[in-house]
Amino acid sequence: MDHLQSRSRECFDRDWFFHKGDIEVKYAIKAGMTGGITNNGKREEGEWLVIAYADKETAETALPKEWSRVHIPHDYVVEGDVVNDPDLGSRPASHGYLPMGIGFYRKMFAIPSNDEGKNISIHFDGVMGISTVWLNGHLLGTHESGYTSFHYDISDVLRYGEEGNNVIVVKVDATRCEGWWYEGGGIYRHTWLQKTDRLHVGHWGTYVTTPVITEQVAEIAIRTVVHNQYEEDRVCELRSTIVNAEGVSVASQSVQISAPWLTKRETEQSIWVSNPQLWSPECPYLYRVISEVSLDGSVVDVYETVFGIRTIAFTRDGFFLNNKPVLIKGTCNHQDFAGVGVALPDRLVAYKLELLKEMGCNAYRSAHHPPTPELLDMCDRLGLMVMDENRLLDSTPKGIADLESLILRDRNHPSVIIWCMENEEILEGKRMGARILRSLHNVTRRLDPSRPTLAAMNHGWNNGTYSEQVDIVGYNYGQRKKRDISDHKSHPYRIMIGSESASSTTTRGIYEIDKERGYCPAYEGIYMPSWSCTVEKAWNDVLIHRFLTGVFLWTGFDYRGEPTPYKWPCINSHFGIMDTCGFPKDVYYYLKSVWTDEPTVHVLPHWNWAEKDGEPIDVWVYSNGDHVELTLNGRSLGVKRMVEAGHLAWSVPYEPGELIAAVYKDGGIFAVKQVQTTGAAAHIHMEADRTDLLADGTDVAVIRVLIRDEQGRVVPIADNEVVFVVEGAGSILGVGNGNPSSHESDKAKRRRAFNGYCLLLVQTTTAPGEIIITGTSAGLRAAKLTLTTR
């Protein structure tokens, strides 16, 4: 096998067929059925079949007619209709009033004859629900976690060349919930077909750490597992080469390995790199280890591992990255998005992370589950530090296996700085919980001693020894009764972090309480859950008490499910700093003013209040300047000194016109924001995050749709329905508007604007060309947008 063919990893996402609903699979665990849904072809004939098999019914079952072609990632739950059923989900209304259910995926594919003799495996990055997989009638296995990655060796049960086509079937049972938020259902992360030589680097087979780092040199410690699946011993060479971000080899080392047959052998190497470039949020510099396995002078496997060189230290006085103090500016995030549910193409994962980074975020908490692998790749490249999270407090063999999967898969990512063992478990502070937590901590430290463990606790911090079982104690809403401050004083050795805070409920573009429609005002602190606090308070607590290390705000984005503080008609949360489409709420600009140095000024509310002429309107200003002057229609309403890490407030009798906030810093104009009374809705405007896309069948353009008046100003109360037509080399992937009480389908060709905005997601085909997008609405001038795919 030559170098270029030594290892292949083929995306397996296309050309699946999907059936919604259960299908009986008789004799489901008997290997090699001769027909039926889990196999292909007609039932074989012969007396042997009658004597020894007797599976005529299953073998003769034709495929149900209700199958549709889908591409992975796919979430079949988001394709349903919302229903007012509070029993949906693990607790009342928790899953966004969308029925779950069972689905089947089936795909036929060919494997060439010259692949026989290789090691071939099928990999699933994540299937939401209990998944059962068959290949050519053989039951490969059942996987229960919807968040962990898994794979099966299929070398034996494949058909090669003239043996015929292969059929893989995946049953997904999404009726059981793992969490209390919207989780979707289906093969919602990538699938891969991997081929290697029988002598190869093992699955997740490298572990790279940097135990010594100075300005002059860094030690790169590499542990590599070589897997020999031949029927005889092999003596091979492992060559590990360090490649920098510019693609230049900077160091390498070779070692001879004696690999017994059908055995995994781990080897340790230490390589020194001169003048190392350090990874940080400001400069996310990445290296690669290229692992080459050679046999008799020929390369039989090439395996690549991305890593970064950096130091982390959590202390009682805060967090240090590369020996410099850093305040963690984080958000907690579930994984769904408007238009797609949990089945996000890679571009949408990147889009969400880019929005957070632009806001000044430097950390991401994957709440409350292991993230998709591509998210961590992107955090490595963007410079976002990650709290990587285990799903459950569970030390059973299954729970340990899920945790080990998380650690082994993710431990090379420089972005990962914390392993979170659990979140808000009932057993926090209990003796049994402490024993379980210690087992999880020990497993994690054995597999990766380079990072600390954490428990994200909302109670029981000082009961028993629970908090002592991990390296860092997380405080979810620790501001209640100033628990975090008092615990810092009473527990002198405890390292703390604000693992979850705020839960401030606001609705984009809403400035009054509206219980009937389920909306919360954007003025923080007016209507919130009992456990929560404002984003302002959460951040000021960190500024005042640096021992809190930082904060992970709940949440970066609104998310489906867990409607709070209302139930129906709400179908999603109000906690987000951005809505489900990524449109900023007002509090977004507060964070931008305190988390970035970019000149920032933001005024709320909008200035369309025709029914309130003469009534006082609360006007807030967020800014990172020194002084702010507010004027209305040319009249000064006064100059105020900016409240550090806070906001300014005026009470302004309403009259239509123009509000202007002029911000001064160091004696000069720093930033200016105008808010005007708009005219009636007149036309549609569409703008894309990118106009040049890849014709790969997966790339996505995020189209922000604005309702504007004749002067081009967004009408902040517009709710016009927009109908979309997409022609050419693309298709509609989904729609949204950020309205937490919208019951419109995410998989439609139309969407009503919510407070001036809605969203269209367009996905490319595999044919290069133009995508022509048209948006129309009764009584408004239409909009047209052209994108190019290459």
PDB file of C-alpha atoms in Angstrom, residues 150-319:
ATOM      1  CA  PHE A 150     -18.881   5.637  18.291  1.00  0.00           C
ATOM      2  CA  HIS A 151     -17.718   3.304  15.548  1.00  0.00           C
ATOM      3  CA  TYR A 152     -17.907  -0.297  14.351  1.00  0.00           C
ATOM      4  CA  ASP A 153     -15.323  -2.456  12.591  1.00  0.00           C
ATOM      5  CA  ILE A 154     -17.158  -3.730   9.503  1.00  0.00           C
ATOM      6  CA  SER A 155     -14.291  -5.441   7.700  1.00  0.00           C
ATOM      7  CA  ASP A 156     -15.756  -8.943   8.047  1.00  0.00           C
ATOM      8  CA  VAL A 157     -19.384  -8.255   7.128  1.00  0.00           C
ATOM      9  CA  LEU A 158     -18.853  -6.070   4.074  1.00  0.00           C
ATOM     10  CA  ARG A 159     -19.408  -7.331   0.541  1.00  0.00           C
ATOM     11  CA  TYR A 160     -16.439  -6.612  -1.735  1.00  0.00           C
ATOM     12  CA  GLY A 161     -16.571  -6.182  -5.494  1.00  0.00           C
ATOM     13  CA  GLU A 162     -18.649  -8.887  -7.173  1.00  0.00           C
ATOM     14  CA  GLU A 163     -20.076 -10.047  -3.855  1.00  0.00           C
ATOM     15  CA  GLY A 164     -22.632  -7.266  -4.327  1.00  0.00           C
ATOM     16  CA  ASN A 165     -23.786  -4.032  -2.764  1.00  0.00           C
ATOM     17  CA  ASN A 166     -23.855  -3.290   0.936  1.00  0.00           C
ATOM     18  CA  VAL A 167     -26.825  -2.077   2.946  1.00  0.00           C
ATOM     19  CA  ILE A 168     -26.502  -0.241   6.249  1.00  0.00           C
ATOM     20  CA  VAL A 169     -29.591   0.435   8.369  1.00  0.00           C
ATOM     21  CA  VAL A 170     -29.770   2.639  11.457  1.00  0.00           C
ATOM     22  CA  LYS A 171     -32.798   2.631  13.724  1.00  0.00           C
ATOM     23  CA  VAL A 172     -33.038   5.734  15.936  1.00  0.00           C
ATOM     24  CA  ASP A 173     -35.305   5.759  18.961  1.00  0.00           C
ATOM     25  CA  ALA A 174     -35.516   9.367  20.145  1.00  0.00           C
ATOM     26  CA  THR A 175     -38.423   8.806  22.504  1.00  0.00           C
ATOM     27  CA  ARG A 176     -36.176   8.740  25.577  1.00  0.00           C
ATOM     28  CA  CYS A 177     -34.696  12.066  26.670  1.00  0.00           C
ATOM     29  CA  GLU A 178     -31.175  12.523  28.010  1.00  0.00           C
ATOM     30  CA  GLY A 179     -31.612  16.186  28.907  1.00  0.00           C
ATOM     31  CA  TRP A 180     -34.368  18.643  29.708  1.00  0.00           C
ATOM     32  CA  TRP A 181     -33.915  20.818  26.611  1.00  0.00           C
ATOM     33  CA  TYR A 182     -34.594  20.280  22.911  1.00  0.00           C
ATOM     34  CA  GLU A 183     -32.368  17.439  21.694  1.00  0.00           C
ATOM     35  CA  GLY A 184     -33.844  16.567  18.303  1.00  0.00           C
ATOM     36  CA  GLY A 185     -33.588  13.104  16.822  1.00  0.00           C
ATOM     37  CA  GLY A 186     -31.658  11.343  14.085  1.00  0.00           C
ATOM     38  CA  ILE A 187     -28.159  11.070  12.652  1.00  0.00           C
ATOM     39  CA  TYR A 188     -27.479  14.720  13.384  1.00  0.00           C
ATOM     40  CA  ARG A 189     -23.673  14.672  13.209  1.00  0.00           C
ATOM     41  CA  HIS A 190     -21.300  13.448  10.517  1.00  0.00           C
ATOM     42  CA  THR A 191     -20.724   9.843   9.479  1.00  0.00           C
ATOM     43  CA  TRP A 192     -17.432   8.532   8.107  1.00  0.00           C
ATOM     44  CA  LEU A 193     -16.139   5.450   6.307  1.00  0.00           C
ATOM     45  CA  GLN A 194     -12.526   4.810   7.293  1.00  0.00           C
ATOM     46  CA  LYS A 195     -10.048   2.466   5.623  1.00  0.00           C
ATOM     47  CA  THR A 196      -6.571   1.626   6.906  1.00  0.00           C
ATOM     48  CA  ASP A 197      -3.928  -1.019   6.604  1.00  0.00           C
ATOM     49  CA  ARG A 198      -4.250  -3.744   9.253  1.00  0.00           C
ATOM     50  CA  LEU A 199      -1.200  -2.146  10.851  1.00  0.00           C
ATOM     51  CA  HIS A 200      -2.138   1.400  11.779  1.00  0.00           C
ATOM     52  CA  VAL A 201      -2.337   4.077  14.453  1.00  0.00           C
ATOM     53  CA  GLY A 202      -5.184   3.080  16.741  1.00  0.00           C
ATOM     54  CA  HIS A 203      -8.533   4.805  17.096  1.00  0.00           C
ATOM     55  CA  TRP A 204      -7.914   8.211  18.775  1.00  0.00           C
ATOM     56  CA  GLY A 205      -4.435   6.738  19.029  1.00  0.00           C
ATOM     57  CA  THR A 206      -2.248   9.753  19.797  1.00  0.00           C
ATOM     58  CA  TYR A 207      -1.950  11.879  22.913  1.00  0.00           C
ATOM     59  CA  VAL A 208       0.130  15.054  22.711  1.00  0.00           C
ATOM     60  CA  THR A 209       1.140  17.170  25.706  1.00  0.00           C
ATOM     61  CA  THR A 210       3.643  19.973  26.256  1.00  0.00           C
ATOM     62  CA  PRO A 211       5.137  19.402  29.733  1.00  0.00           C
ATOM     63  CA  VAL A 212       7.988  21.924  29.348  1.00  0.00           C
ATOM     64  CA  ILE A 213       7.571  25.329  27.736  1.00  0.00           C
ATOM     65  CA  THR A 214      10.023  28.231  27.727  1.00  0.00           C
ATOM     66  CA  GLU A 215      10.555  31.088  25.300  1.00  0.00           C
ATOM     67  CA  GLN A 216      13.419  29.156  23.736  1.00  0.00           C
ATOM     68  CA  VAL A 217      12.100  25.603  23.579  1.00  0.00           C
ATOM     69  CA  ALA A 218       9.098  23.358  24.198  1.00  0.00           C
ATOM     70  CA  GLU A 219       8.974  19.641  24.896  1.00  0.00           C
ATOM     71  CA  ILE A 220       6.361  17.792  22.864  1.00  0.00           C
ATOM     72  CA  ALA A 221       5.482  14.519  24.577  1.00  0.00           C
ATOM     73  CA  ILE A 222       3.713  12.080  22.263  1.00  0.00           C
ATOM     74  CA  ARG A 223       2.093   8.801  23.165  1.00  0.00           C
ATOM     75  CA  THR A 224       1.085   6.755  20.138  1.00  0.00           C
ATOM     76  CA  VAL A 225      -0.904   3.521  20.011  1.00  0.00           C
ATOM     77  CA  VAL A 226      -0.031   1.257  17.091  1.00  0.00           C
ATOM     78  CA  HIS A 227      -2.629  -1.412  16.387  1.00  0.00           C
ATOM     79  CA  ASN A 228      -1.533  -4.628  14.676  1.00  0.00           C
ATOM     80  CA  GLN A 229      -4.521  -6.558  13.315  1.00  0.00           C
ATOM     81  CA  TYR A 230      -2.430  -8.979  11.292  1.00  0.00           C
ATOM     82  CA  GLU A 231      -2.287 -12.643  12.272  1.00  0.00           C
ATOM     83  CA  GLU A 232       1.444 -12.454  12.934  1.00  0.00           C
ATOM     84  CA  ASP A 233       3.875 -10.178  14.750  1.00  0.00           C
ATOM     85  CA  ARG A 234       5.160  -7.099  12.966  1.00  0.00           C
ATOM     86  CA  VAL A 235       8.241  -4.948  13.492  1.00  0.00           C
ATOM     87  CA  CYS A 236       7.547  -1.470  12.214  1.00  0.00           C
ATOM     88  CA  GLU A 237       8.900   2.062  12.373  1.00  0.00           C
ATOM     89  CA  LEU A 238       6.947   4.992  13.827  1.00  0.00           C
ATOM     90  CA  ARG A 239       8.106   8.401  12.643  1.00  0.00           C
ATOM     91  CA  SER A 240       6.564  11.450  14.366  1.00  0.00           C
ATOM     92  CA  THR A 241       7.077  14.800  12.644  1.00  0.00           C
ATOM     93  CA  ILE A 242       6.108  18.195  14.073  1.00  0.00           C
ATOM     94  CA  VAL A 243       4.797  20.599  11.427  1.00  0.00           C
ATOM     95  CA  ASN A 244       4.137  24.276  12.161  1.00  0.00           C
ATOM     96  CA  ALA A 245       1.216  26.409  10.981  1.00  0.00           C
ATOM     97  CA  GLU A 246       3.120  27.356   7.834  1.00  0.00           C
ATOM     98  CA  GLY A 247       3.464  23.701   6.858  1.00  0.00           C
ATOM     99  CA  VAL A 248       7.178  23.514   7.665  1.00  0.00           C
ATOM    100  CA  SER A 249       8.612  20.499   9.466  1.00  0.00           C
ATOM    101  CA  VAL A 250      10.351  21.722  12.632  1.00  0.00           C
ATOM    102  CA  ALA A 251      11.325  18.454  14.352  1.00  0.00           C
ATOM    103  CA  SER A 252      10.955  14.694  13.999  1.00  0.00           C
ATOM    104  CA  GLN A 253      11.847  11.429  15.667  1.00  0.00           C
ATOM    105  CA  SER A 254      11.664   7.754  14.711  1.00  0.00           C
ATOM    106  CA  VAL A 255      11.406   4.615  16.820  1.00  0.00           C
ATOM    107  CA  GLN A 256      11.257   0.897  16.095  1.00  0.00           C
ATOM    108  CA  ILE A 257       8.207  -0.901  17.473  1.00  0.00           C
ATOM    109  CA  SER A 258       7.648  -4.618  17.929  1.00  0.00           C
ATOM    110  CA  ALA A 259       3.894  -5.116  17.578  1.00  0.00           C
ATOM    111  CA  PRO A 260       2.562  -8.566  18.525  1.00  0.00           C
ATOM    112  CA  TRP A 261      -0.270  -9.921  16.426  1.00  0.00           C
ATOM    113  CA  LEU A 262      -3.816  -8.712  17.194  1.00  0.00           C
ATOM    114  CA  THR A 263      -2.405  -6.351  19.818  1.00  0.00           C
ATOM    115  CA  LYS A 264      -2.204  -2.617  20.559  1.00  0.00           C
ATOM    116  CA  ARG A 265       1.226  -1.293  21.529  1.00  0.00           C
ATOM    117  CA  GLU A 266       1.724   2.199  23.027  1.00  0.00           C
ATOM    118  CA  THR A 267       4.994   4.081  22.473  1.00  0.00           C
ATOM    119  CA  GLU A 268       6.218   7.299  24.089  1.00  0.00           C
ATOM    120  CA  GLN A 269       8.371   9.915  22.347  1.00  0.00           C
ATOM    121  CA  SER A 270       9.773  13.268  23.458  1.00  0.00           C
ATOM    122  CA  ILE A 271      10.524  15.864  20.774  1.00  0.00           C
ATOM    123  CA  TRP A 272      11.847  19.386  21.355  1.00  0.00           C
ATOM    124  CA  VAL A 273      10.704  22.396  19.319  1.00  0.00           C
ATOM    125  CA  SER A 274      12.746  25.582  19.256  1.00  0.00           C
ATOM    126  CA  ASN A 275      11.194  29.046  19.578  1.00  0.00           C
ATOM    127  CA  PRO A 276       7.660  27.732  20.107  1.00  0.00           C
ATOM    128  CA  GLN A 277       4.651  29.824  19.094  1.00  0.00           C
ATOM    129  CA  LEU A 278       2.070  29.740  21.868  1.00  0.00           C
ATOM    130  CA  TRP A 279      -1.663  29.157  21.449  1.00  0.00           C
ATOM    131  CA  SER A 280      -3.997  31.794  22.925  1.00  0.00           C
ATOM    132  CA  PRO A 281      -7.374  33.394  22.101  1.00  0.00           C
ATOM    133  CA  GLU A 282      -5.519  36.353  20.589  1.00  0.00           C
ATOM    134  CA  CYS A 283      -3.127  34.180  18.578  1.00  0.00           C
ATOM    135  CA  PRO A 284      -4.456  30.619  18.163  1.00  0.00           C
ATOM    136  CA  TYR A 285      -1.286  29.133  16.685  1.00  0.00           C
ATOM    137  CA  LEU A 286      -1.522  25.442  15.804  1.00  0.00           C
ATOM    138  CA  TYR A 287       0.985  22.669  15.141  1.00  0.00           C
ATOM    139  CA  ARG A 288       0.480  19.156  13.782  1.00  0.00           C
ATOM    140  CA  VAL A 289       2.013  15.793  14.562  1.00  0.00           C
ATOM    141  CA  ILE A 290       2.281  13.597  11.475  1.00  0.00           C
ATOM    142  CA  SER A 291       2.526   9.963  12.606  1.00  0.00           C
ATOM    143  CA  GLU A 292       3.861   7.614   9.911  1.00  0.00           C
ATOM    144  CA  VAL A 293       3.893   3.864  10.383  1.00  0.00           C
ATOM    145  CA  SER A 294       6.261   2.025   8.026  1.00  0.00           C
ATOM    146  CA  LEU A 295       6.652  -1.667   7.365  1.00  0.00           C
ATOM    147  CA  ASP A 296       9.627  -3.025   5.445  1.00  0.00           C
ATOM    148  CA  GLY A 297      10.464   0.485   4.251  1.00  0.00           C
ATOM    149  CA  SER A 298       6.974   1.309   2.981  1.00  0.00           C
ATOM    150  CA  VAL A 299       4.585   3.720   4.705  1.00  0.00           C
ATOM    151  CA  VAL A 300       1.392   1.837   5.592  1.00  0.00           C
ATOM    152  CA  ASP A 301      -0.387   4.482   7.688  1.00  0.00           C
ATOM    153  CA  VAL A 302      -0.333   8.253   8.099  1.00  0.00           C
ATOM    154  CA  TYR A 303      -2.235   9.811  11.006  1.00  0.00           C
ATOM    155  CA  GLU A 304      -2.460  13.529  11.759  1.00  0.00           C
ATOM    156  CA  THR A 305      -2.993  15.210  15.144  1.00  0.00           C
ATOM    157  CA  VAL A 306      -3.528  18.943  15.590  1.00  0.00           C
ATOM    158  CA  PHE A 307      -2.262  20.448  18.855  1.00  0.00           C
ATOM    159  CA  GLY A 308      -1.190  23.714  20.427  1.00  0.00           C
ATOM    160  CA  ILE A 309       1.607  24.749  22.744  1.00  0.00           C
ATOM    161  CA  ARG A 310       0.295  26.559  25.818  1.00  0.00           C
ATOM    162  CA  THR A 311       0.194  26.394  29.598  1.00  0.00           C
ATOM    163  CA  ILE A 312      -2.897  26.628  31.780  1.00  0.00           C
ATOM    164  CA  ALA A 313      -3.127  27.100  35.537  1.00  0.00           C
ATOM    165  CA  PHE A 314      -6.222  27.511  37.689  1.00  0.00           C
ATOM    166  CA  THR A 315      -5.412  29.020  41.068  1.00  0.00           C
ATOM    167  CA  ARG A 316      -7.259  30.440  44.017  1.00  0.00           C
ATOM    168  CA  ASP A 317      -6.497  33.866  42.563  1.00  0.00           C
ATOM    169  CA  GLY A 318      -7.771  33.148  39.079  1.00  0.00           C
ATOM    170  CA  PHE A 319      -6.838  31.594  35.729  1.00  0.00           C
TER     171      PHE A 319
END
